[in-house]
Amino acid sequence: MRMRRSVLPVLCLAGMMVSAACGGGGSGASGGARDTGGTVTLDWEMWAGSEDEKAQLDHLAALVTQRHPTIKVNLRTAPFNDYFTKLQTEFAAGKQPCVVSMQSLRLSAYADLLEPLDGKADTQGFAPAALEALKLDGRQLALPYDLASMLLYYNKDAFAKAGVAEPKSGWTVADFEQAAKKLSTGGKAGFGMSFADLHSLSLMLSYNGAQPVTPDVKLGFDSQPMVDALTWYAGLAASKAALVPASSSDVGWGETQFVNGNAMMAVDGSWNIGSAVKDAKFAVGFAPLPAGSGGSKTYLAASGFGVAKGCPYPQEAAKAVSVLTGPDAQAYLAGQGRSLPSRTDQQATYEEFLVKQDPRNAEAVRGAIASLKDGLAGGVPLFTTKNWDSVSKLMAQYLIQVYTGDQSPKDALGTIQQQSVRGQ
């Protein structure tokens, strides 16, 4: 889940953090229009990777008009990998939509461009962790439509063949290490490593509580807990218990190697439960991340919708966001298998969809949902800095060097910190 940036939009965006305007923005008329009959049409920008996804979003847009006949929603989409670049460009040009789709890991970069929704939209019925993930400095900048945590995916067949007890709640880091070593045989590895932020940092968080960003949203890659955690993580490769990503462009390395049967365990997001069960040629199991000194931990992520500053119809936009994240919308998306809803009353619908999709794997799905809920209980949002995309690229560049033994964890983390701290 990386995004590309051109230099100019980044500079303009940085400027907007200070002035709330850059390159012609601030006209106060972007993103919506009212016709002579009084109906307001709002632009809504969202990522979509297929016609099926776009059809789902069109359905949500129609729900807004059903609830509020004088509000229409004009959906604009882009592939996920292009979405945030496009959004930056639109903000820089003053052509941003009124309704903005947002991911919790990107929230910091847009904090000064979104209207706080506190008191303007109903926040009842959401899982508290989902709301928290889209809140910054006490301001609710978007309402969530989904919620995710990281899980340990494992090959049940390989565990049975090796005579290793399957992971379960309470499984420790020591248990994980022993299993990874025993499962590394015959050209296969016990674990598929990653440099992706949620994947690698969640396991380090569970190991010793190490966090690369402080509670006041400052980078802390060079802290001693981070050095200790990365030393342990890289040691999995040194002990021949894990596969190292082939290159810094292999963002989904660990999960891909797992589904292909080359790694017996991997850390992946709950959003891939259905695809892993469907695509793997073996029985897939799920468990909370192995517990370190502070118990099992994971980072959480959420996606949702906010209202852009400068939207000429903020009240109508807030009403639209309430419908787009409302019970009917989330029940519909859960029934389409999109992701775990952020509203607790609709979460069972997602599990029902996964079971119905492949009843033969009902047990695995129910185990995954149980592990997911364990993860949510012990999870914390990963708040990131404004320059997190650049930080993520540095992680890919330098963590691989640590995994291969070409650089020490302390030196690599120090370099990431030094090169990133000015843009945080």
GROMACS .gro file of C-alpha atoms in nm:
model
  424
    1MET     CA    1   0.000   0.000   0.000
    2ARG     CA    2   0.251   0.250  -0.124
    3MET     CA    3   0.197   0.566  -0.322
    4ARG     CA    4   0.402   0.752  -0.576
    5ARG     CA    5   0.465   1.122  -0.545
    6SER     CA    6   0.597   1.382  -0.781
    7VAL     CA    7   0.815   1.650  -0.624
    8LEU     CA    8   0.593   1.950  -0.698
    9PRO     CA    9   0.274   1.823  -0.534
   10VAL     CA   10   0.475   1.722  -0.230
   11LEU     CA   11   0.618   2.071  -0.196
   12CYS     CA   12   0.278   2.229  -0.248
   13LEU     CA   13   0.123   1.993   0.005
   14ALA     CA   14   0.391   2.081   0.258
   15GLY     CA   15   0.312   2.446   0.198
   16MET     CA   16  -0.056   2.386   0.254
   17MET     CA   17   0.022   2.251   0.598
   18VAL     CA   18   0.119   2.606   0.686
   19SER     CA   19  -0.101   2.826   0.469
   20ALA     CA   20  -0.395   2.598   0.386
   21ALA     CA   21  -0.355   2.706   0.025
   22CYS     CA   22  -0.111   2.639  -0.258
   23GLY     CA   23  -0.109   2.697  -0.628
   24GLY     CA   24  -0.452   2.850  -0.667
   25GLY     CA   25  -0.641   2.660  -0.396
   26GLY     CA   26  -0.877   2.821  -0.154
   27SER     CA   27  -1.136   2.937  -0.408
   28GLY     CA   28  -1.399   2.802  -0.173
   29ALA     CA   29  -1.600   2.662  -0.463
   30SER     CA   30  -1.428   2.335  -0.541
   31GLY     CA   31  -1.596   2.004  -0.502
   32GLY     CA   32  -1.963   2.089  -0.520
   33ALA     CA   33  -2.239   2.282  -0.694
   34ARG     CA   34  -2.604   2.375  -0.628
   35ASP     CA   35  -2.854   2.378  -0.912
   36THR     CA   36  -3.145   2.618  -0.951
   37GLY     CA   37  -3.376   2.369  -0.783
   38GLY     CA   38  -3.163   2.370  -0.469
   39THR     CA   39  -3.009   2.025  -0.513
   40VAL     CA   40  -2.641   2.006  -0.412
   41THR     CA   41  -2.406   1.778  -0.605
   42LEU     CA   42  -2.092   1.681  -0.413
   43ASP     CA   43  -1.774   1.539  -0.566
   44TRP     CA   44  -1.648   1.226  -0.388
   45GLU     CA   45  -1.300   1.091  -0.458
   46MET     CA   46  -1.230   0.724  -0.381
   47TRP     CA   47  -0.990   0.450  -0.485
   48ALA     CA   48  -1.126   0.160  -0.691
   49GLY     CA   49  -0.945  -0.119  -0.869
   50SER     CA   50  -1.223  -0.278  -1.070
   51GLU     CA   51  -1.566  -0.219  -1.218
   52ASP     CA   52  -1.712  -0.429  -0.936
   53GLU     CA   53  -1.563  -0.195  -0.678
   54LYS     CA   54  -1.689   0.108  -0.867
   55ALA     CA   55  -2.037  -0.045  -0.879
   56GLN     CA   56  -2.026  -0.089  -0.501
   57LEU     CA   57  -1.934   0.276  -0.457
   58ASP     CA   58  -2.210   0.386  -0.695
   59HIS     CA   59  -2.450   0.197  -0.472
   60LEU     CA   60  -2.327   0.392  -0.168
   61ALA     CA   61  -2.363   0.720  -0.356
   62ALA     CA   62  -2.724   0.630  -0.436
   63LEU     CA   63  -2.787   0.567  -0.066
   64VAL     CA   64  -2.698   0.930   0.004
   65THR     CA   65  -2.967   1.058  -0.233
   66GLN     CA   66  -3.221   0.807  -0.100
   67ARG     CA   67  -3.166   0.946   0.249
   68HIS     CA   68  -3.127   1.311   0.146
   69PRO     CA   69  -3.310   1.375  -0.186
   70THR     CA   70  -3.153   1.721  -0.225
   71ILE     CA   71  -2.799   1.580  -0.215
   72LYS     CA   72  -2.637   1.399  -0.507
   73VAL     CA   73  -2.288   1.248  -0.511
   74ASN     CA   74  -2.060   1.257  -0.814
   75LEU     CA   75  -1.813   0.968  -0.774
   76ARG     CA   76  -1.457   1.008  -0.904
   77THR     CA   77  -1.220   0.711  -0.875
   78ALA     CA   78  -0.854   0.625  -0.924
   79PRO     CA   79  -0.652   0.305  -0.868
   80PHE     CA   80  -0.523   0.286  -0.512
   81ASN     CA   81  -0.159   0.329  -0.616
   82ASP     CA   82  -0.247   0.655  -0.791
   83TYR     CA   83  -0.516   0.782  -0.557
   84PHE     CA   84  -0.312   0.986  -0.309
   85THR     CA   85  -0.092   1.137  -0.580
   86LYS     CA   86  -0.407   1.249  -0.759
   87LEU     CA   87  -0.555   1.383  -0.437
   88GLN     CA   88  -0.242   1.587  -0.362
   89THR     CA   89  -0.248   1.737  -0.709
   90GLU     CA   90  -0.615   1.829  -0.675
   91PHE     CA   91  -0.561   1.997  -0.339
   92ALA     CA   92  -0.262   2.184  -0.480
   93ALA     CA   93  -0.472   2.308  -0.772
   94GLY     CA   94  -0.777   2.392  -0.560
   95LYS     CA   95  -0.978   2.120  -0.734
   96GLN     CA   96  -1.024   1.886  -0.441
   97PRO     CA   97  -1.351   1.696  -0.390
   98CYS     CA   98  -1.586   1.782  -0.106
   99VAL     CA   99  -1.591   1.423   0.023
  100VAL     CA  100  -1.239   1.284   0.064
  101SER     CA  101  -1.157   0.916   0.113
  102MET     CA  102  -0.878   0.872   0.364
  103GLN     CA  103  -0.658   0.596   0.505
  104SER     CA  104  -0.537   0.620   0.864
  105LEU     CA  105  -0.168   0.586   0.767
  106ARG     CA  106  -0.201   0.894   0.540
  107LEU     CA  107  -0.402   1.105   0.783
  108SER     CA  108  -0.115   1.319   0.911
  109ALA     CA  109  -0.037   1.453   0.564
  110TYR     CA  110  -0.395   1.578   0.527
  111ALA     CA  111  -0.470   1.684   0.884
  112ASP     CA  112  -0.481   2.056   0.798
  113LEU     CA  113  -0.687   1.999   0.483
  114LEU     CA  114  -0.985   1.824   0.642
  115GLU     CA  115  -1.273   1.971   0.841
  116PRO     CA  116  -1.306   1.820   1.189
  117LEU     CA  117  -1.632   1.628   1.208
  118ASP     CA  118  -1.676   1.653   1.585
  119GLY     CA  119  -2.035   1.748   1.656
  120LYS     CA  120  -2.122   1.744   1.285
  121ALA     CA  121  -2.172   1.370   1.232
  122ASP     CA  122  -2.303   1.086   1.448
  123THR     CA  123  -2.021   0.872   1.586
  124GLN     CA  124  -2.242   0.618   1.765
  125GLY     CA  125  -2.207   0.250   1.676
  126PHE     CA  126  -1.846   0.252   1.560
  127ALA     CA  127  -1.573   0.037   1.713
  128PRO     CA  128  -1.374   0.281   1.928
  129ALA     CA  129  -1.046   0.168   1.769
  130ALA     CA  130  -1.177   0.260   1.423
  131LEU     CA  131  -1.270   0.612   1.532
  132GLU     CA  132  -0.938   0.653   1.711
  133ALA     CA  133  -0.741   0.556   1.399
  134LEU     CA  134  -0.892   0.849   1.207
  135LYS     CA  135  -0.853   1.102   1.486
  136LEU     CA  136  -0.554   1.335   1.524
  137ASP     CA  137  -0.482   1.587   1.798
  138GLY     CA  138  -0.824   1.513   1.942
  139ARG     CA  139  -1.002   1.598   1.616
  140GLN     CA  140  -1.218   1.344   1.431
  141LEU     CA  141  -1.098   1.411   1.075
  142ALA     CA  142  -1.286   1.127   0.905
  143LEU     CA  143  -1.546   0.862   0.987
  144PRO     CA  144  -1.436   0.501   0.929
  145TYR     CA  145  -1.600   0.244   0.706
  146ASP     CA  146  -1.362  -0.043   0.785
  147LEU     CA  147  -1.107  -0.161   1.039
  148ALA     CA  148  -0.812  -0.399   1.008
  149SER     CA  149  -0.542  -0.556   1.219
  150MET     CA  150  -0.242  -0.774   1.138
  151LEU     CA  151  -0.253  -1.152   1.182
  152LEU     CA  152  -0.014  -1.445   1.167
  153TYR     CA  153  -0.107  -1.654   0.863
  154TYR     CA  154   0.025  -2.011   0.880
  155ASN     CA  155   0.028  -2.329   0.672
  156LYS     CA  156  -0.170  -2.586   0.871
  157ASP     CA  157  -0.053  -2.872   0.649
  158ALA     CA  158   0.315  -2.787   0.703
  159PHE     CA  159   0.269  -2.761   1.079
  160ALA     CA  160   0.102  -3.103   1.088
  161LYS     CA  161   0.370  -3.262   0.870
  162ALA     CA  162   0.650  -3.121   1.090
  163GLY     CA  163   0.475  -3.220   1.411
  164VAL     CA  164   0.468  -2.861   1.534
  165ALA     CA  165   0.178  -2.743   1.749
  166GLU     CA  166  -0.032  -2.486   1.568
  167PRO     CA  167  -0.021  -2.124   1.687
  168LYS     CA  168  -0.300  -2.008   1.915
  169SER     CA  169  -0.377  -1.718   2.142
  170GLY     CA  170  -0.091  -1.686   2.391
  171TRP     CA  171   0.168  -1.823   2.150
  172THR     CA  172   0.500  -1.655   2.233
  173VAL     CA  173   0.789  -1.512   2.036
  174ALA     CA  174   0.998  -1.809   2.151
  175ASP     CA  175   0.733  -2.050   2.017
  176PHE     CA  176   0.733  -1.861   1.688
  177GLU     CA  177   1.113  -1.877   1.652
  178GLN     CA  178   1.124  -2.250   1.725
  179ALA     CA  179   0.849  -2.320   1.473
  180ALA     CA  180   1.012  -2.104   1.205
  181LYS     CA  181   1.341  -2.293   1.241
  182LYS     CA  182   1.179  -2.636   1.237
  183LEU     CA  183   0.965  -2.550   0.934
  184SER     CA  184   1.266  -2.425   0.737
  185THR     CA  185   1.349  -2.736   0.541
  186GLY     CA  186   1.351  -2.873   0.189
  187GLY     CA  187   1.409  -2.533   0.030
  188LYS     CA  188   1.116  -2.381   0.215
  189ALA     CA  189   1.135  -2.116   0.487
  190GLY     CA  190   0.950  -2.097   0.814
  191PHE     CA  191   0.865  -1.729   0.774
  192GLY     CA  192   0.836  -1.473   0.493
  193MET     CA  193   0.992  -1.141   0.593
  194SER     CA  194   0.870  -0.797   0.492
  195PHE     CA  195   0.977  -0.435   0.496
  196ALA     CA  196   0.620  -0.303   0.458
  197ASP     CA  197   0.527  -0.076   0.745
  198LEU     CA  198   0.224  -0.251   0.898
  199HIS     CA  199   0.368  -0.598   0.838
  200SER     CA  200   0.720  -0.557   0.977
  201LEU     CA  201   0.652  -0.290   1.239
  202SER     CA  202   0.357  -0.482   1.390
  203LEU     CA  203   0.575  -0.785   1.460
  204MET     CA  204   0.844  -0.561   1.612
  205LEU     CA  205   0.574  -0.393   1.823
  206SER     CA  206   0.463  -0.731   1.952
  207TYR     CA  207   0.824  -0.836   2.019
  208ASN     CA  208   0.913  -0.558   2.264
  209GLY     CA  209   0.669  -0.268   2.219
  210ALA     CA  210   0.905  -0.079   1.984
  211GLN     CA  211   0.735   0.207   1.800
  212PRO     CA  212   0.890   0.415   1.517
  213VAL     CA  213   0.663   0.713   1.586
  214THR     CA  214   0.620   0.871   1.928
  215PRO     CA  215   0.277   0.955   2.077
  216ASP     CA  216   0.328   1.320   1.974
  217VAL     CA  217   0.385   1.200   1.613
  218LYS     CA  218   0.763   1.242   1.594
  219LEU     CA  219   0.993   0.987   1.431
  220GLY     CA  220   1.181   0.762   1.669
  221PHE     CA  221   1.346   0.505   1.443
  222ASP     CA  222   1.679   0.536   1.624
  223SER     CA  223   1.541   0.449   1.970
  224GLN     CA  224   1.699   0.156   2.152
  225PRO     CA  225   1.376  -0.053   2.150
  226MET     CA  226   1.363  -0.015   1.769
  227VAL     CA  227   1.728  -0.122   1.739
  228ASP     CA  228   1.662  -0.424   1.962
  229ALA     CA  229   1.346  -0.520   1.773
  230LEU     CA  230   1.507  -0.493   1.429
  231THR     CA  231   1.807  -0.690   1.552
  232TRP     CA  232   1.571  -0.971   1.653
  233TYR     CA  233   1.369  -0.951   1.331
  234ALA     CA  234   1.678  -0.960   1.109
  235GLY     CA  235   1.810  -1.248   1.316
  236LEU     CA  236   1.534  -1.465   1.170
  237ALA     CA  237   1.711  -1.440   0.836
  238ALA     CA  238   2.055  -1.491   0.988
  239SER     CA  239   1.935  -1.816   1.146
  240LYS     CA  240   1.801  -1.935   0.808
  241ALA     CA  241   1.445  -1.938   0.945
  242ALA     CA  242   1.308  -1.671   0.709
  243LEU     CA  243   1.303  -1.563   0.346
  244VAL     CA  244   1.446  -1.217   0.272
  245PRO     CA  245   1.262  -1.004   0.010
  246ALA     CA  246   1.435  -1.028  -0.325
  247SER     CA  247   1.439  -0.652  -0.378
  248SER     CA  248   1.314  -0.324  -0.233
  249SER     CA  249   1.028  -0.329  -0.483
  250ASP     CA  250   0.882  -0.655  -0.346
  251VAL     CA  251   0.635  -0.484  -0.115
  252GLY     CA  252   0.414  -0.790  -0.073
  253TRP     CA  253   0.698  -1.041  -0.048
  254GLY     CA  254   0.610  -1.223   0.273
  255GLU     CA  255   0.241  -1.274   0.199
  256THR     CA  256   0.309  -1.371  -0.163
  257GLN     CA  257   0.567  -1.631  -0.061
  258PHE     CA  258   0.321  -1.765   0.194
  259VAL     CA  259   0.032  -1.811  -0.049
  260ASN     CA  260   0.274  -1.966  -0.302
  261GLY     CA  261   0.380  -2.222  -0.043
  262ASN     CA  262   0.741  -2.106  -0.010
  263ALA     CA  263   0.706  -1.964   0.342
  264MET     CA  264   0.511  -2.144   0.612
  265MET     CA  265   0.417  -1.831   0.805
  266ALA     CA  266   0.371  -1.462   0.724
  267VAL     CA  267   0.226  -1.151   0.880
  268ASP     CA  268  -0.055  -1.006   0.673
  269GLY     CA  269  -0.357  -0.782   0.714
  270SER     CA  270  -0.705  -0.905   0.796
  271TRP     CA  271  -0.820  -0.769   0.459
  272ASN     CA  272  -0.656  -1.071   0.288
  273ILE     CA  273  -0.835  -1.344   0.488
  274GLY     CA  274  -1.072  -1.432   0.207
  275SER     CA  275  -0.815  -1.427  -0.074
  276ALA     CA  276  -0.562  -1.635   0.121
  277VAL     CA  277  -0.818  -1.906   0.200
  278LYS     CA  278  -0.932  -1.902  -0.162
  279ASP     CA  279  -0.593  -1.893  -0.338
  280ALA     CA  280  -0.363  -2.110  -0.122
  281LYS     CA  281  -0.324  -2.474  -0.221
  282PHE     CA  282  -0.308  -2.580   0.143
  283ALA     CA  283  -0.513  -2.533   0.460
  284VAL     CA  284  -0.462  -2.182   0.599
  285GLY     CA  285  -0.464  -2.105   0.971
  286PHE     CA  286  -0.476  -1.770   1.147
  287ALA     CA  287  -0.353  -1.659   1.489
  288PRO     CA  288  -0.275  -1.338   1.677
  289LEU     CA  289   0.084  -1.219   1.642
  290PRO     CA  290   0.325  -1.401   1.876
  291ALA     CA  291   0.337  -1.244   2.220
  292GLY     CA  292   0.651  -1.070   2.336
  293SER     CA  293   0.731  -0.911   2.669
  294GLY     CA  294   0.407  -0.707   2.672
  295GLY     CA  295   0.174  -0.966   2.518
  296SER     CA  296   0.045  -0.989   2.162
  297LYS     CA  297   0.031  -0.649   1.991
  298THR     CA  298  -0.057  -0.524   1.645
  299TYR     CA  299  -0.103  -0.198   1.467
  300LEU     CA  300  -0.451  -0.114   1.348
  301ALA     CA  301  -0.554   0.062   1.030
  302ALA     CA  302  -0.882   0.209   0.916
  303SER     CA  303  -1.018   0.381   0.607
  304GLY     CA  304  -1.299   0.631   0.592
  305PHE     CA  305  -1.437   0.954   0.456
  306GLY     CA  306  -1.385   1.317   0.553
  307VAL     CA  307  -1.485   1.664   0.435
  308ALA     CA  308  -1.233   1.888   0.262
  309LYS     CA  309  -1.172   2.237   0.392
  310GLY     CA  310  -1.299   2.479   0.131
  311CYS     CA  311  -1.595   2.261   0.043
  312PRO     CA  312  -1.874   2.512  -0.029
  313TYR     CA  313  -2.136   2.280   0.122
  314PRO     CA  314  -1.982   2.137   0.440
  315GLN     CA  315  -2.313   2.056   0.609
  316GLU     CA  316  -2.431   1.856   0.310
  317ALA     CA  317  -2.091   1.686   0.287
  318ALA     CA  318  -2.107   1.585   0.655
  319LYS     CA  319  -2.452   1.437   0.592
  320ALA     CA  320  -2.315   1.243   0.296
  321VAL     CA  321  -2.026   1.108   0.505
  322SER     CA  322  -2.274   0.995   0.771
  323VAL     CA  323  -2.465   0.793   0.511
  324LEU     CA  324  -2.151   0.655   0.342
  325THR     CA  325  -2.036   0.521   0.679
  326GLY     CA  326  -2.384   0.443   0.809
  327PRO     CA  327  -2.533   0.104   0.901
  328ASP     CA  328  -2.692   0.043   0.560
  329ALA     CA  329  -2.372   0.124   0.369
  330GLN     CA  330  -2.155  -0.094   0.593
  331ALA     CA  331  -2.398  -0.386   0.586
  332TYR     CA  332  -2.393  -0.365   0.206
  333LEU     CA  333  -2.010  -0.354   0.182
  334ALA     CA  334  -1.974  -0.639   0.433
  335GLY     CA  335  -2.216  -0.844   0.224
  336GLN     CA  336  -1.991  -0.782  -0.075
  337GLY     CA  337  -1.688  -0.906   0.122
  338ARG     CA  338  -1.508  -0.572   0.106
  339SER     CA  339  -1.358  -0.569   0.459
  340LEU     CA  340  -1.443  -0.584   0.828
  341PRO     CA  341  -1.693  -0.303   0.895
  342SER     CA  342  -1.602  -0.037   1.148
  343ARG     CA  343  -1.953  -0.058   1.290
  344THR     CA  344  -1.973  -0.344   1.540
  345ASP     CA  345  -2.333  -0.441   1.455
  346GLN     CA  346  -2.237  -0.506   1.091
  347GLN     CA  347  -1.919  -0.710   1.153
  348ALA     CA  348  -2.098  -1.046   1.166
  349THR     CA  349  -2.214  -0.990   0.807
  350TYR     CA  350  -1.852  -0.994   0.690
  351GLU     CA  351  -1.787  -1.330   0.858
  352GLU     CA  352  -2.105  -1.469   0.704
  353PHE     CA  353  -1.990  -1.359   0.359
  354LEU     CA  354  -1.651  -1.531   0.398
  355VAL     CA  355  -1.809  -1.855   0.519
  356LYS     CA  356  -2.067  -1.850   0.240
  357GLN     CA  357  -1.790  -1.786  -0.015
  358ASP     CA  358  -1.631  -2.121   0.065
  359PRO     CA  359  -1.818  -2.328   0.329
  360ARG     CA  360  -1.537  -2.588   0.326
  361ASN     CA  361  -1.315  -2.331   0.498
  362ALA     CA  362  -1.569  -2.213   0.751
  363GLU     CA  363  -1.351  -2.323   1.042
  364ALA     CA  364  -1.050  -2.128   0.911
  365VAL     CA  365  -1.259  -1.817   0.856
  366ARG     CA  366  -1.409  -1.830   1.203
  367GLY     CA  367  -1.061  -1.878   1.347
  368ALA     CA  368  -0.940  -1.579   1.150
  369ILE     CA  369  -1.221  -1.357   1.273
  370ALA     CA  370  -1.155  -1.467   1.632
  371SER     CA  371  -0.785  -1.383   1.592
  372LEU     CA  372  -0.877  -1.056   1.427
  373LYS     CA  373  -1.090  -0.958   1.726
  374ASP     CA  374  -0.804  -1.056   1.958
  375GLY     CA  375  -0.581  -0.826   1.755
  376LEU     CA  376  -0.829  -0.541   1.774
  377ALA     CA  377  -0.842  -0.578   2.150
  378GLY     CA  378  -0.464  -0.541   2.181
  379GLY     CA  379  -0.412  -0.313   1.884
  380VAL     CA  380  -0.298   0.045   1.857
  381PRO     CA  381  -0.327   0.283   1.559
  382LEU     CA  382  -0.009   0.348   1.364
  383PHE     CA  383   0.004   0.726   1.355
  384THR     CA  384   0.248   0.843   1.091
  385THR     CA  385   0.426   1.163   0.997
  386LYS     CA  386   0.349   1.387   0.700
  387ASN     CA  387   0.642   1.242   0.505
  388TRP     CA  388   0.554   0.877   0.573
  389ASP     CA  389   0.569   0.779   0.206
  390SER     CA  390   0.932   0.887   0.196
  391VAL     CA  391   0.994   0.707   0.524
  392SER     CA  392   0.842   0.388   0.381
  393LYS     CA  393   1.073   0.403   0.080
  394LEU     CA  394   1.374   0.443   0.308
  395MET     CA  395   1.254   0.143   0.509
  396ALA     CA  396   1.248  -0.067   0.192
  397GLN     CA  397   1.595   0.052   0.095
  398TYR     CA  398   1.771   0.004   0.427
  399LEU     CA  399   1.588  -0.280   0.601
  400ILE     CA  400   1.682  -0.522   0.325
  401GLN     CA  401   2.045  -0.432   0.382
  402VAL     CA  402   1.998  -0.525   0.747
  403TYR     CA  403   1.826  -0.852   0.658
  404THR     CA  404   2.114  -0.950   0.429
  405GLY     CA  405   2.375  -0.851   0.688
  406ASP     CA  406   2.518  -0.567   0.480
  407GLN     CA  407   2.439  -0.304   0.742
  408SER     CA  408   2.384  -0.304   1.116
  409PRO     CA  409   2.034  -0.236   1.255
  410LYS     CA  410   2.162   0.067   1.447
  411ASP     CA  411   2.325   0.225   1.141
  412ALA     CA  412   2.025   0.159   0.914
  413LEU     CA  413   1.772   0.298   1.160
  414GLY     CA  414   1.996   0.596   1.227
  415THR     CA  415   2.011   0.669   0.855
  416ILE     CA  416   1.632   0.644   0.816
  417GLN     CA  417   1.588   0.879   1.112
  418GLN     CA  418   1.847   1.128   0.987
  419GLN     CA  419   1.709   1.143   0.635
  420SER     CA  420   1.346   1.168   0.746
  421VAL     CA  421   1.341   1.391   1.050
  422ARG     CA  422   1.338   1.723   0.862
  423GLY     CA  423   1.023   1.637   0.670
  424GLN     CA  424   0.822   1.497   0.958
   0.00000   0.00000   0.00000
